[in-house]
PDB file of C-alpha atoms and ligand atoms in Angstrom:
ATOM      1  CA  MET A   1     -57.411  -1.573  55.493  1.00  0.00           C
ATOM      2  CA  SER A   2     -58.362   1.988  56.249  1.00  0.00           C
ATOM      3  CA  ASP A   3     -58.736   1.462  60.021  1.00  0.00           C
ATOM      4  CA  ALA A   4     -55.412  -0.353  60.121  1.00  0.00           C
ATOM      5  CA  ASP A   5     -53.861   2.459  58.071  1.00  0.00           C
ATOM      6  CA  ALA A   6     -55.242   5.077  60.435  1.00  0.00           C
ATOM      7  CA  ALA A   7     -53.825   3.245  63.458  1.00  0.00           C
ATOM      8  CA  LEU A   8     -50.366   3.042  61.899  1.00  0.00           C
ATOM      9  CA  MET A   9     -50.477   6.674  60.826  1.00  0.00           C
ATOM     10  CA  GLU A  10     -51.567   7.808  64.285  1.00  0.00           C
ATOM     11  CA  ALA A  11     -48.789   5.757  65.918  1.00  0.00           C
ATOM     12  CA  SER A  12     -46.183   7.530  63.791  1.00  0.00           C
ATOM     13  CA  LEU A  13     -47.638  10.942  64.587  1.00  0.00           C
ATOM     14  CA  ILE A  14     -47.661  10.133  68.312  1.00  0.00           C
ATOM     15  CA  ALA A  15     -44.056   8.956  68.156  1.00  0.00           C
ATOM     16  CA  VAL A  16     -42.986  12.232  66.575  1.00  0.00           C
ATOM     17  CA  ALA A  17     -44.953  14.260  69.107  1.00  0.00           C
ATOM     18  CA  ASP A  18     -43.516  12.230  72.009  1.00  0.00           C
ATOM     19  CA  ALA A  19     -40.002  12.780  70.664  1.00  0.00           C
ATOM     20  CA  GLY A  20     -40.727  16.532  70.558  1.00  0.00           C
ATOM     21  CA  ILE A  21     -39.739  16.776  66.880  1.00  0.00           C
ATOM     22  CA  ASP A  22     -41.148  19.600  64.765  1.00  0.00           C
ATOM     23  CA  ILE A  23     -40.964  18.569  61.109  1.00  0.00           C
ATOM     24  CA  ARG A  24     -42.283  21.785  59.528  1.00  0.00           C
ATOM     25  CA  LEU A  25     -39.074  23.808  59.220  1.00  0.00           C
ATOM     26  CA  PRO A  26     -36.928  21.047  57.648  1.00  0.00           C
ATOM     27  CA  LEU A  27     -39.929  20.221  55.448  1.00  0.00           C
ATOM     28  CA  PHE A  28     -40.126  23.780  54.143  1.00  0.00           C
ATOM     29  CA  GLU A  29     -36.332  24.084  53.769  1.00  0.00           C
ATOM     30  CA  ARG A  30     -36.198  20.892  51.661  1.00  0.00           C
ATOM     31  CA  PHE A  31     -39.221  22.040  49.666  1.00  0.00           C
ATOM     32  CA  PHE A  32     -37.503  25.377  48.930  1.00  0.00           C
ATOM     33  CA  ASP A  33     -34.301  23.518  47.984  1.00  0.00           C
ATOM     34  CA  ALA A  34     -36.364  21.793  45.254  1.00  0.00           C
ATOM     35  CA  TYR A  35     -38.369  24.938  44.286  1.00  0.00           C
ATOM     36  CA  PRO A  36     -36.215  27.946  45.199  1.00  0.00           C
ATOM     37  CA  ASN A  37     -38.433  30.411  43.370  1.00  0.00           C
ATOM     38  CA  ARG A  38     -41.379  29.520  45.583  1.00  0.00           C
ATOM     39  CA  ARG A  39     -39.815  30.975  48.739  1.00  0.00           C
ATOM     40  CA  ALA A  40     -40.824  34.480  47.681  1.00  0.00           C
ATOM     41  CA  SER A  41     -44.502  33.401  47.544  1.00  0.00           C
ATOM     42  CA  PHE A  42     -44.591  33.207  51.335  1.00  0.00           C
ATOM     43  CA  ILE A  43     -45.081  36.326  53.444  1.00  0.00           C
ATOM     44  CA  SER A  44     -44.535  34.317  56.629  1.00  0.00           C
ATOM     45  CA  VAL A  45     -42.990  30.861  56.409  1.00  0.00           C
ATOM     46  CA  ASP A  46     -43.292  30.583  60.172  1.00  0.00           C
ATOM     47  CA  ALA A  47     -47.082  31.110  60.101  1.00  0.00           C
ATOM     48  CA  ALA A  48     -47.792  29.233  56.889  1.00  0.00           C
ATOM     49  CA  SER A  49     -45.572  26.240  57.725  1.00  0.00           C
ATOM     50  CA  ARG A  50     -47.607  25.529  60.876  1.00  0.00           C
ATOM     51  CA  ARG A  51     -50.909  25.340  59.059  1.00  0.00           C
ATOM     52  CA  MET A  52     -49.725  23.825  55.775  1.00  0.00           C
ATOM     53  CA  THR A  53     -47.901  20.992  57.582  1.00  0.00           C
ATOM     54  CA  ASP A  54     -50.708  20.399  60.044  1.00  0.00           C
ATOM     55  CA  GLU A  55     -53.468  20.416  57.420  1.00  0.00           C
ATOM     56  CA  THR A  56     -51.561  18.192  54.980  1.00  0.00           C
ATOM     57  CA  LEU A  57     -51.066  15.549  57.715  1.00  0.00           C
ATOM     58  CA  ALA A  58     -54.652  15.979  58.962  1.00  0.00           C
ATOM     59  CA  MET A  59     -56.099  15.527  55.475  1.00  0.00           C
ATOM     60  CA  MET A  60     -54.229  12.257  54.901  1.00  0.00           C
ATOM     61  CA  LEU A  61     -55.225  10.924  58.326  1.00  0.00           C
ATOM     62  CA  GLY A  62     -58.790  12.150  57.783  1.00  0.00           C
ATOM     63  CA  LEU A  63     -58.954  10.254  54.490  1.00  0.00           C
ATOM     64  CA  ALA A  64     -57.810   7.085  56.255  1.00  0.00           C
ATOM     65  CA  GLN A  65     -60.544   7.695  58.858  1.00  0.00           C
ATOM     66  CA  ARG A  66     -63.119   8.316  56.106  1.00  0.00           C
ATOM     67  CA  GLU A  67     -63.842  11.798  57.533  1.00  0.00           C
ATOM     68  CA  GLY A  68     -66.416  13.789  55.564  1.00  0.00           C
ATOM     69  CA  TRP A  69     -64.717  17.144  56.170  1.00  0.00           C
ATOM     70  CA  VAL A  70     -61.692  16.302  54.056  1.00  0.00           C
ATOM     71  CA  TRP A  71     -63.219  16.881  50.607  1.00  0.00           C
ATOM     72  CA  PRO A  72     -64.688  20.370  51.392  1.00  0.00           C
ATOM     73  CA  LEU A  73     -61.385  21.384  52.975  1.00  0.00           C
ATOM     74  CA  ILE A  74     -59.487  20.264  49.855  1.00  0.00           C
ATOM     75  CA  ALA A  75     -61.899  22.165  47.629  1.00  0.00           C
ATOM     76  CA  GLU A  76     -61.368  25.300  49.747  1.00  0.00           C
ATOM     77  CA  LEU A  77     -57.579  24.809  49.868  1.00  0.00           C
ATOM     78  CA  VAL A  78     -57.337  24.632  46.102  1.00  0.00           C
ATOM     79  CA  PHE A  79     -59.436  27.726  45.658  1.00  0.00           C
ATOM     80  CA  THR A  80     -57.739  29.905  48.301  1.00  0.00           C
ATOM     81  CA  HIS A  81     -54.316  28.931  46.949  1.00  0.00           C
ATOM     82  CA  ARG A  82     -55.112  30.707  43.710  1.00  0.00           C
ATOM     83  CA  ASN A  83     -54.151  33.839  45.688  1.00  0.00           C
ATOM     84  CA  TYR A  84     -50.575  32.582  45.851  1.00  0.00           C
ATOM     85  CA  GLY A  85     -49.997  32.456  42.129  1.00  0.00           C
ATOM     86  CA  ALA A  86     -50.046  29.633  39.570  1.00  0.00           C
ATOM     87  CA  LEU A  87     -49.062  26.601  41.611  1.00  0.00           C
ATOM     88  CA  PRO A  88     -48.219  23.636  39.369  1.00  0.00           C
ATOM     89  CA  ILE A  89     -49.723  20.299  40.412  1.00  0.00           C
ATOM     90  CA  ALA A  90     -46.179  18.894  40.609  1.00  0.00           C
ATOM     91  CA  GLU A  91     -45.538  21.223  43.563  1.00  0.00           C
ATOM     92  CA  TYR A  92     -48.578  19.942  45.434  1.00  0.00           C
ATOM     93  CA  ASP A  93     -47.363  16.371  44.809  1.00  0.00           C
ATOM     94  CA  ALA A  94     -43.856  17.256  45.969  1.00  0.00           C
ATOM     95  CA  PHE A  95     -45.100  18.984  49.115  1.00  0.00           C
ATOM     96  CA  ILE A  96     -47.221  15.964  50.072  1.00  0.00           C
ATOM     97  CA  ASP A  97     -44.367  13.524  49.355  1.00  0.00           C
ATOM     98  CA  ARG A  98     -41.910  15.685  51.312  1.00  0.00           C
ATOM     99  CA  THR A  99     -44.310  15.864  54.266  1.00  0.00           C
ATOM    100  CA  VAL A 100     -44.451  12.066  54.435  1.00  0.00           C
ATOM    101  CA  GLY A 101     -40.691  11.922  53.922  1.00  0.00           C
ATOM    102  CA  GLU A 102     -40.027  14.220  56.899  1.00  0.00           C
ATOM    103  CA  LEU A 103     -42.402  12.173  59.026  1.00  0.00           C
ATOM    104  CA  GLU A 104     -40.514   9.016  58.118  1.00  0.00           C
ATOM    105  CA  LEU A 105     -37.225  10.563  59.257  1.00  0.00           C
ATOM    106  CA  ALA A 106     -38.740  11.813  62.511  1.00  0.00           C
ATOM    107  CA  ALA A 107     -40.677   8.608  63.267  1.00  0.00           C
ATOM    108  CA  ALA A 108     -37.821   6.228  62.354  1.00  0.00           C
ATOM    109  CA  PRO A 109     -38.053   4.133  65.565  1.00  0.00           C
ATOM    110  CA  VAL A 110     -41.672   3.104  64.861  1.00  0.00           C
ATOM    111  CA  TRP A 111     -41.657   3.325  61.055  1.00  0.00           C
ATOM    112  CA  SER A 112     -42.245   0.093  59.081  1.00  0.00           C
ATOM    113  CA  ASP A 113     -43.084  -0.900  55.529  1.00  0.00           C
ATOM    114  CA  ALA A 114     -46.711  -1.072  56.620  1.00  0.00           C
ATOM    115  CA  THR A 115     -46.543   2.482  57.990  1.00  0.00           C
ATOM    116  CA  ALA A 116     -45.032   3.710  54.718  1.00  0.00           C
ATOM    117  CA  ALA A 117     -47.726   1.920  52.691  1.00  0.00           C
ATOM    118  CA  ALA A 118     -50.499   3.412  54.857  1.00  0.00           C
ATOM    119  CA  TRP A 119     -49.247   6.978  54.379  1.00  0.00           C
ATOM    120  CA  GLN A 120     -48.630   6.352  50.678  1.00  0.00           C
ATOM    121  CA  ARG A 121     -52.195   5.180  50.060  1.00  0.00           C
ATOM    122  CA  HIS A 122     -53.664   8.331  51.567  1.00  0.00           C
ATOM    123  CA  ALA A 123     -51.029  10.627  50.047  1.00  0.00           C
ATOM    124  CA  ASP A 124     -52.103   9.215  46.658  1.00  0.00           C
ATOM    125  CA  ALA A 125     -55.766   9.787  47.564  1.00  0.00           C
ATOM    126  CA  LEU A 126     -55.030  13.390  48.615  1.00  0.00           C
ATOM    127  CA  LYS A 127     -53.173  14.055  45.349  1.00  0.00           C
ATOM    128  CA  ALA A 128     -56.094  12.645  43.386  1.00  0.00           C
ATOM    129  CA  MET A 129     -58.601  14.816  45.262  1.00  0.00           C
ATOM    130  CA  ILE A 130     -56.524  17.966  44.679  1.00  0.00           C
ATOM    131  CA  ARG A 131     -56.601  17.168  40.956  1.00  0.00           C
ATOM    132  CA  LYS A 132     -60.367  16.633  41.099  1.00  0.00           C
ATOM    133  CA  ALA A 133     -60.907  19.915  42.951  1.00  0.00           C
ATOM    134  CA  ARG A 134     -58.804  21.832  40.426  1.00  0.00           C
ATOM    135  CA  ALA A 135     -60.721  20.289  37.538  1.00  0.00           C
ATOM    136  CA  GLU A 136     -64.093  21.013  39.152  1.00  0.00           C
ATOM    137  CA  TRP A 137     -63.220  24.643  39.887  1.00  0.00           C
ATOM    138  CA  ALA A 138     -62.017  25.057  36.302  1.00  0.00           C
ATOM    139  CA  SER A 139     -65.311  23.710  35.036  1.00  0.00           C
ATOM    140  CA  ALA A 140     -67.536  25.596  37.492  1.00  0.00           C
ATOM    141  CA  MET A 141     -65.723  28.951  37.478  1.00  0.00           C
ATOM    142  CA  PRO A 142     -63.431  29.138  34.456  1.00  0.00           C
ATOM    143  CA  ALA A 143     -62.517  32.815  34.989  1.00  0.00           C
ATOM    144  CA  GLY A 144     -61.390  32.567  38.615  1.00  0.00           C
ATOM    145  CA  ALA A 145     -60.304  28.960  38.831  1.00  0.00           C
ATOM    146  CA  PRO A 146     -56.829  27.834  39.804  1.00  0.00           C
ATOM    147  CA  GLN A 147     -54.868  26.418  36.909  1.00  0.00           C
ATOM    148  CA  VAL A 148     -55.450  22.705  36.349  1.00  0.00           C
ATOM    149  CA  ALA A 149     -52.033  21.464  35.241  1.00  0.00           C
TER     150      ALA A 149
HETATM  151  C1  HEM B   1     -51.928  19.684  50.684  1.00  0.00           C
HETATM  152  C2  HEM B   1     -51.196  20.712  50.466  1.00  0.00           C
HETATM  153  C3  HEM B   1     -51.370  22.076  51.133  1.00  0.00           C
HETATM  154  C4  HEM B   1     -52.103  22.466  52.231  1.00  0.00           C
HETATM  155  C5  HEM B   1     -52.980  21.624  53.130  1.00  0.00           C
HETATM  156  C6  HEM B   1     -51.912  23.887  52.397  1.00  0.00           C
HETATM  157  C7  HEM B   1     -52.479  24.689  53.370  1.00  0.00           C
HETATM  158  C8  HEM B   1     -52.242  26.015  53.548  1.00  0.00           C
HETATM  159  C9  HEM B   1     -52.829  26.858  54.576  1.00  0.00           C
HETATM  160  C10 HEM B   1     -53.798  26.389  55.626  1.00  0.00           C
HETATM  161  C11 HEM B   1     -52.326  28.105  54.404  1.00  0.00           C
HETATM  162  C12 HEM B   1     -52.631  29.334  55.280  1.00  0.00           C
HETATM  163  C13 HEM B   1     -51.440  29.594  56.163  1.00  0.00           C
HETATM  164  C14 HEM B   1     -51.568  30.768  57.104  1.00  0.00           C
HETATM  165  O1  HEM B   1     -52.590  30.962  57.706  1.00  0.00           O
HETATM  166  O2  HEM B   1     -50.591  31.493  57.242  1.00  0.00           O
HETATM  167  C15 HEM B   1     -51.451  28.107  53.275  1.00  0.00           C
HETATM  168  C16 HEM B   1     -50.771  29.189  52.803  1.00  0.00           C
HETATM  169  C17 HEM B   1     -49.957  29.179  51.713  1.00  0.00           C
HETATM  170  N1  HEM B   1     -49.658  28.099  50.916  1.00  0.00           N
HETATM  171 FE1  HEM B   1     -50.341  26.204  51.169  1.00  0.00          FE
HETATM  172  N2  HEM B   1     -51.054  24.313  51.399  1.00  0.00           N
HETATM  173  C18 HEM B   1     -50.720  23.241  50.627  1.00  0.00           C
HETATM  174  C19 HEM B   1     -49.883  23.215  49.530  1.00  0.00           C
HETATM  175  C20 HEM B   1     -49.203  24.303  49.037  1.00  0.00           C
HETATM  176  C21 HEM B   1     -48.264  24.248  47.967  1.00  0.00           C
HETATM  177  C22 HEM B   1     -47.883  23.010  47.177  1.00  0.00           C
HETATM  178  C23 HEM B   1     -47.794  25.536  47.827  1.00  0.00           C
HETATM  179  C24 HEM B   1     -46.783  26.095  46.892  1.00  0.00           C
HETATM  180  C25 HEM B   1     -46.122  25.432  46.054  1.00  0.00           C
HETATM  181  C26 HEM B   1     -48.444  26.372  48.797  1.00  0.00           C
HETATM  182  C27 HEM B   1     -48.251  27.701  48.938  1.00  0.00           C
HETATM  183  C28 HEM B   1     -48.814  28.501  49.928  1.00  0.00           C
HETATM  184  C29 HEM B   1     -48.536  29.918  50.088  1.00  0.00           C
HETATM  185  C30 HEM B   1     -47.634  30.745  49.181  1.00  0.00           C
HETATM  186  C31 HEM B   1     -49.241  30.330  51.210  1.00  0.00           C
HETATM  187  C32 HEM B   1     -49.299  31.762  51.768  1.00  0.00           C
HETATM  188  C33 HEM B   1     -48.281  31.893  52.857  1.00  0.00           C
HETATM  189  C34 HEM B   1     -47.980  33.314  53.275  1.00  0.00           C
HETATM  190  O3  HEM B   1     -48.674  34.268  52.910  1.00  0.00           O
HETATM  191  O4  HEM B   1     -46.966  33.456  53.980  1.00  0.00           O
HETATM  192  N3  HEM B   1     -49.289  25.580  49.544  1.00  0.00           N
HETATM  193  N4  HEM B   1     -51.413  26.821  52.756  1.00  0.00           N
END
């Protein structure tokens, strides 16, 4: 399942790249439409949107490919994001869902139910790992940990 998922996910990423579509700005605009107060958290949307979009996609693909670097990167992501204020878990979920949603729009010609299911499986896994990282930081370093909820 995971190899088949990875192949479908890669095909959608390649289609978007071949079409020359950059999903990050519409992704961030739609995210800020849902969470307008969060816009002020960003010093540079241009800089952050490149890395946040890229890493979110890379983490989901990496999970499908059973890459060992994904978990340490998630643990680091959760900890460094404590610098950006109290980020509710619902905003992580929404950002991940919106990322897949933008990809679907951009990859429409090659998108299928199987492609959607592949991304969904690894979006769910990423969300679960973010929750686990938040809980583990809270237990290991209660004073400096990101909030769990
Ligand atoms: C899987 C989800 C996410 C990933 C992989 C991710 C990744 C990153 C990375 C790599 C950076 C550094 C950007 C840079 O070098 O400029 C960053 C910055 C940041 N992220 Fe995220 N992020 C995620 C989710 C979120 C969510 C849900 C929020 C807020 C609701 C958020 C808020 C921020 C903020 C405020 C910055 C600082 C940007 C700035 O100073 O301009 N991130 N993120």
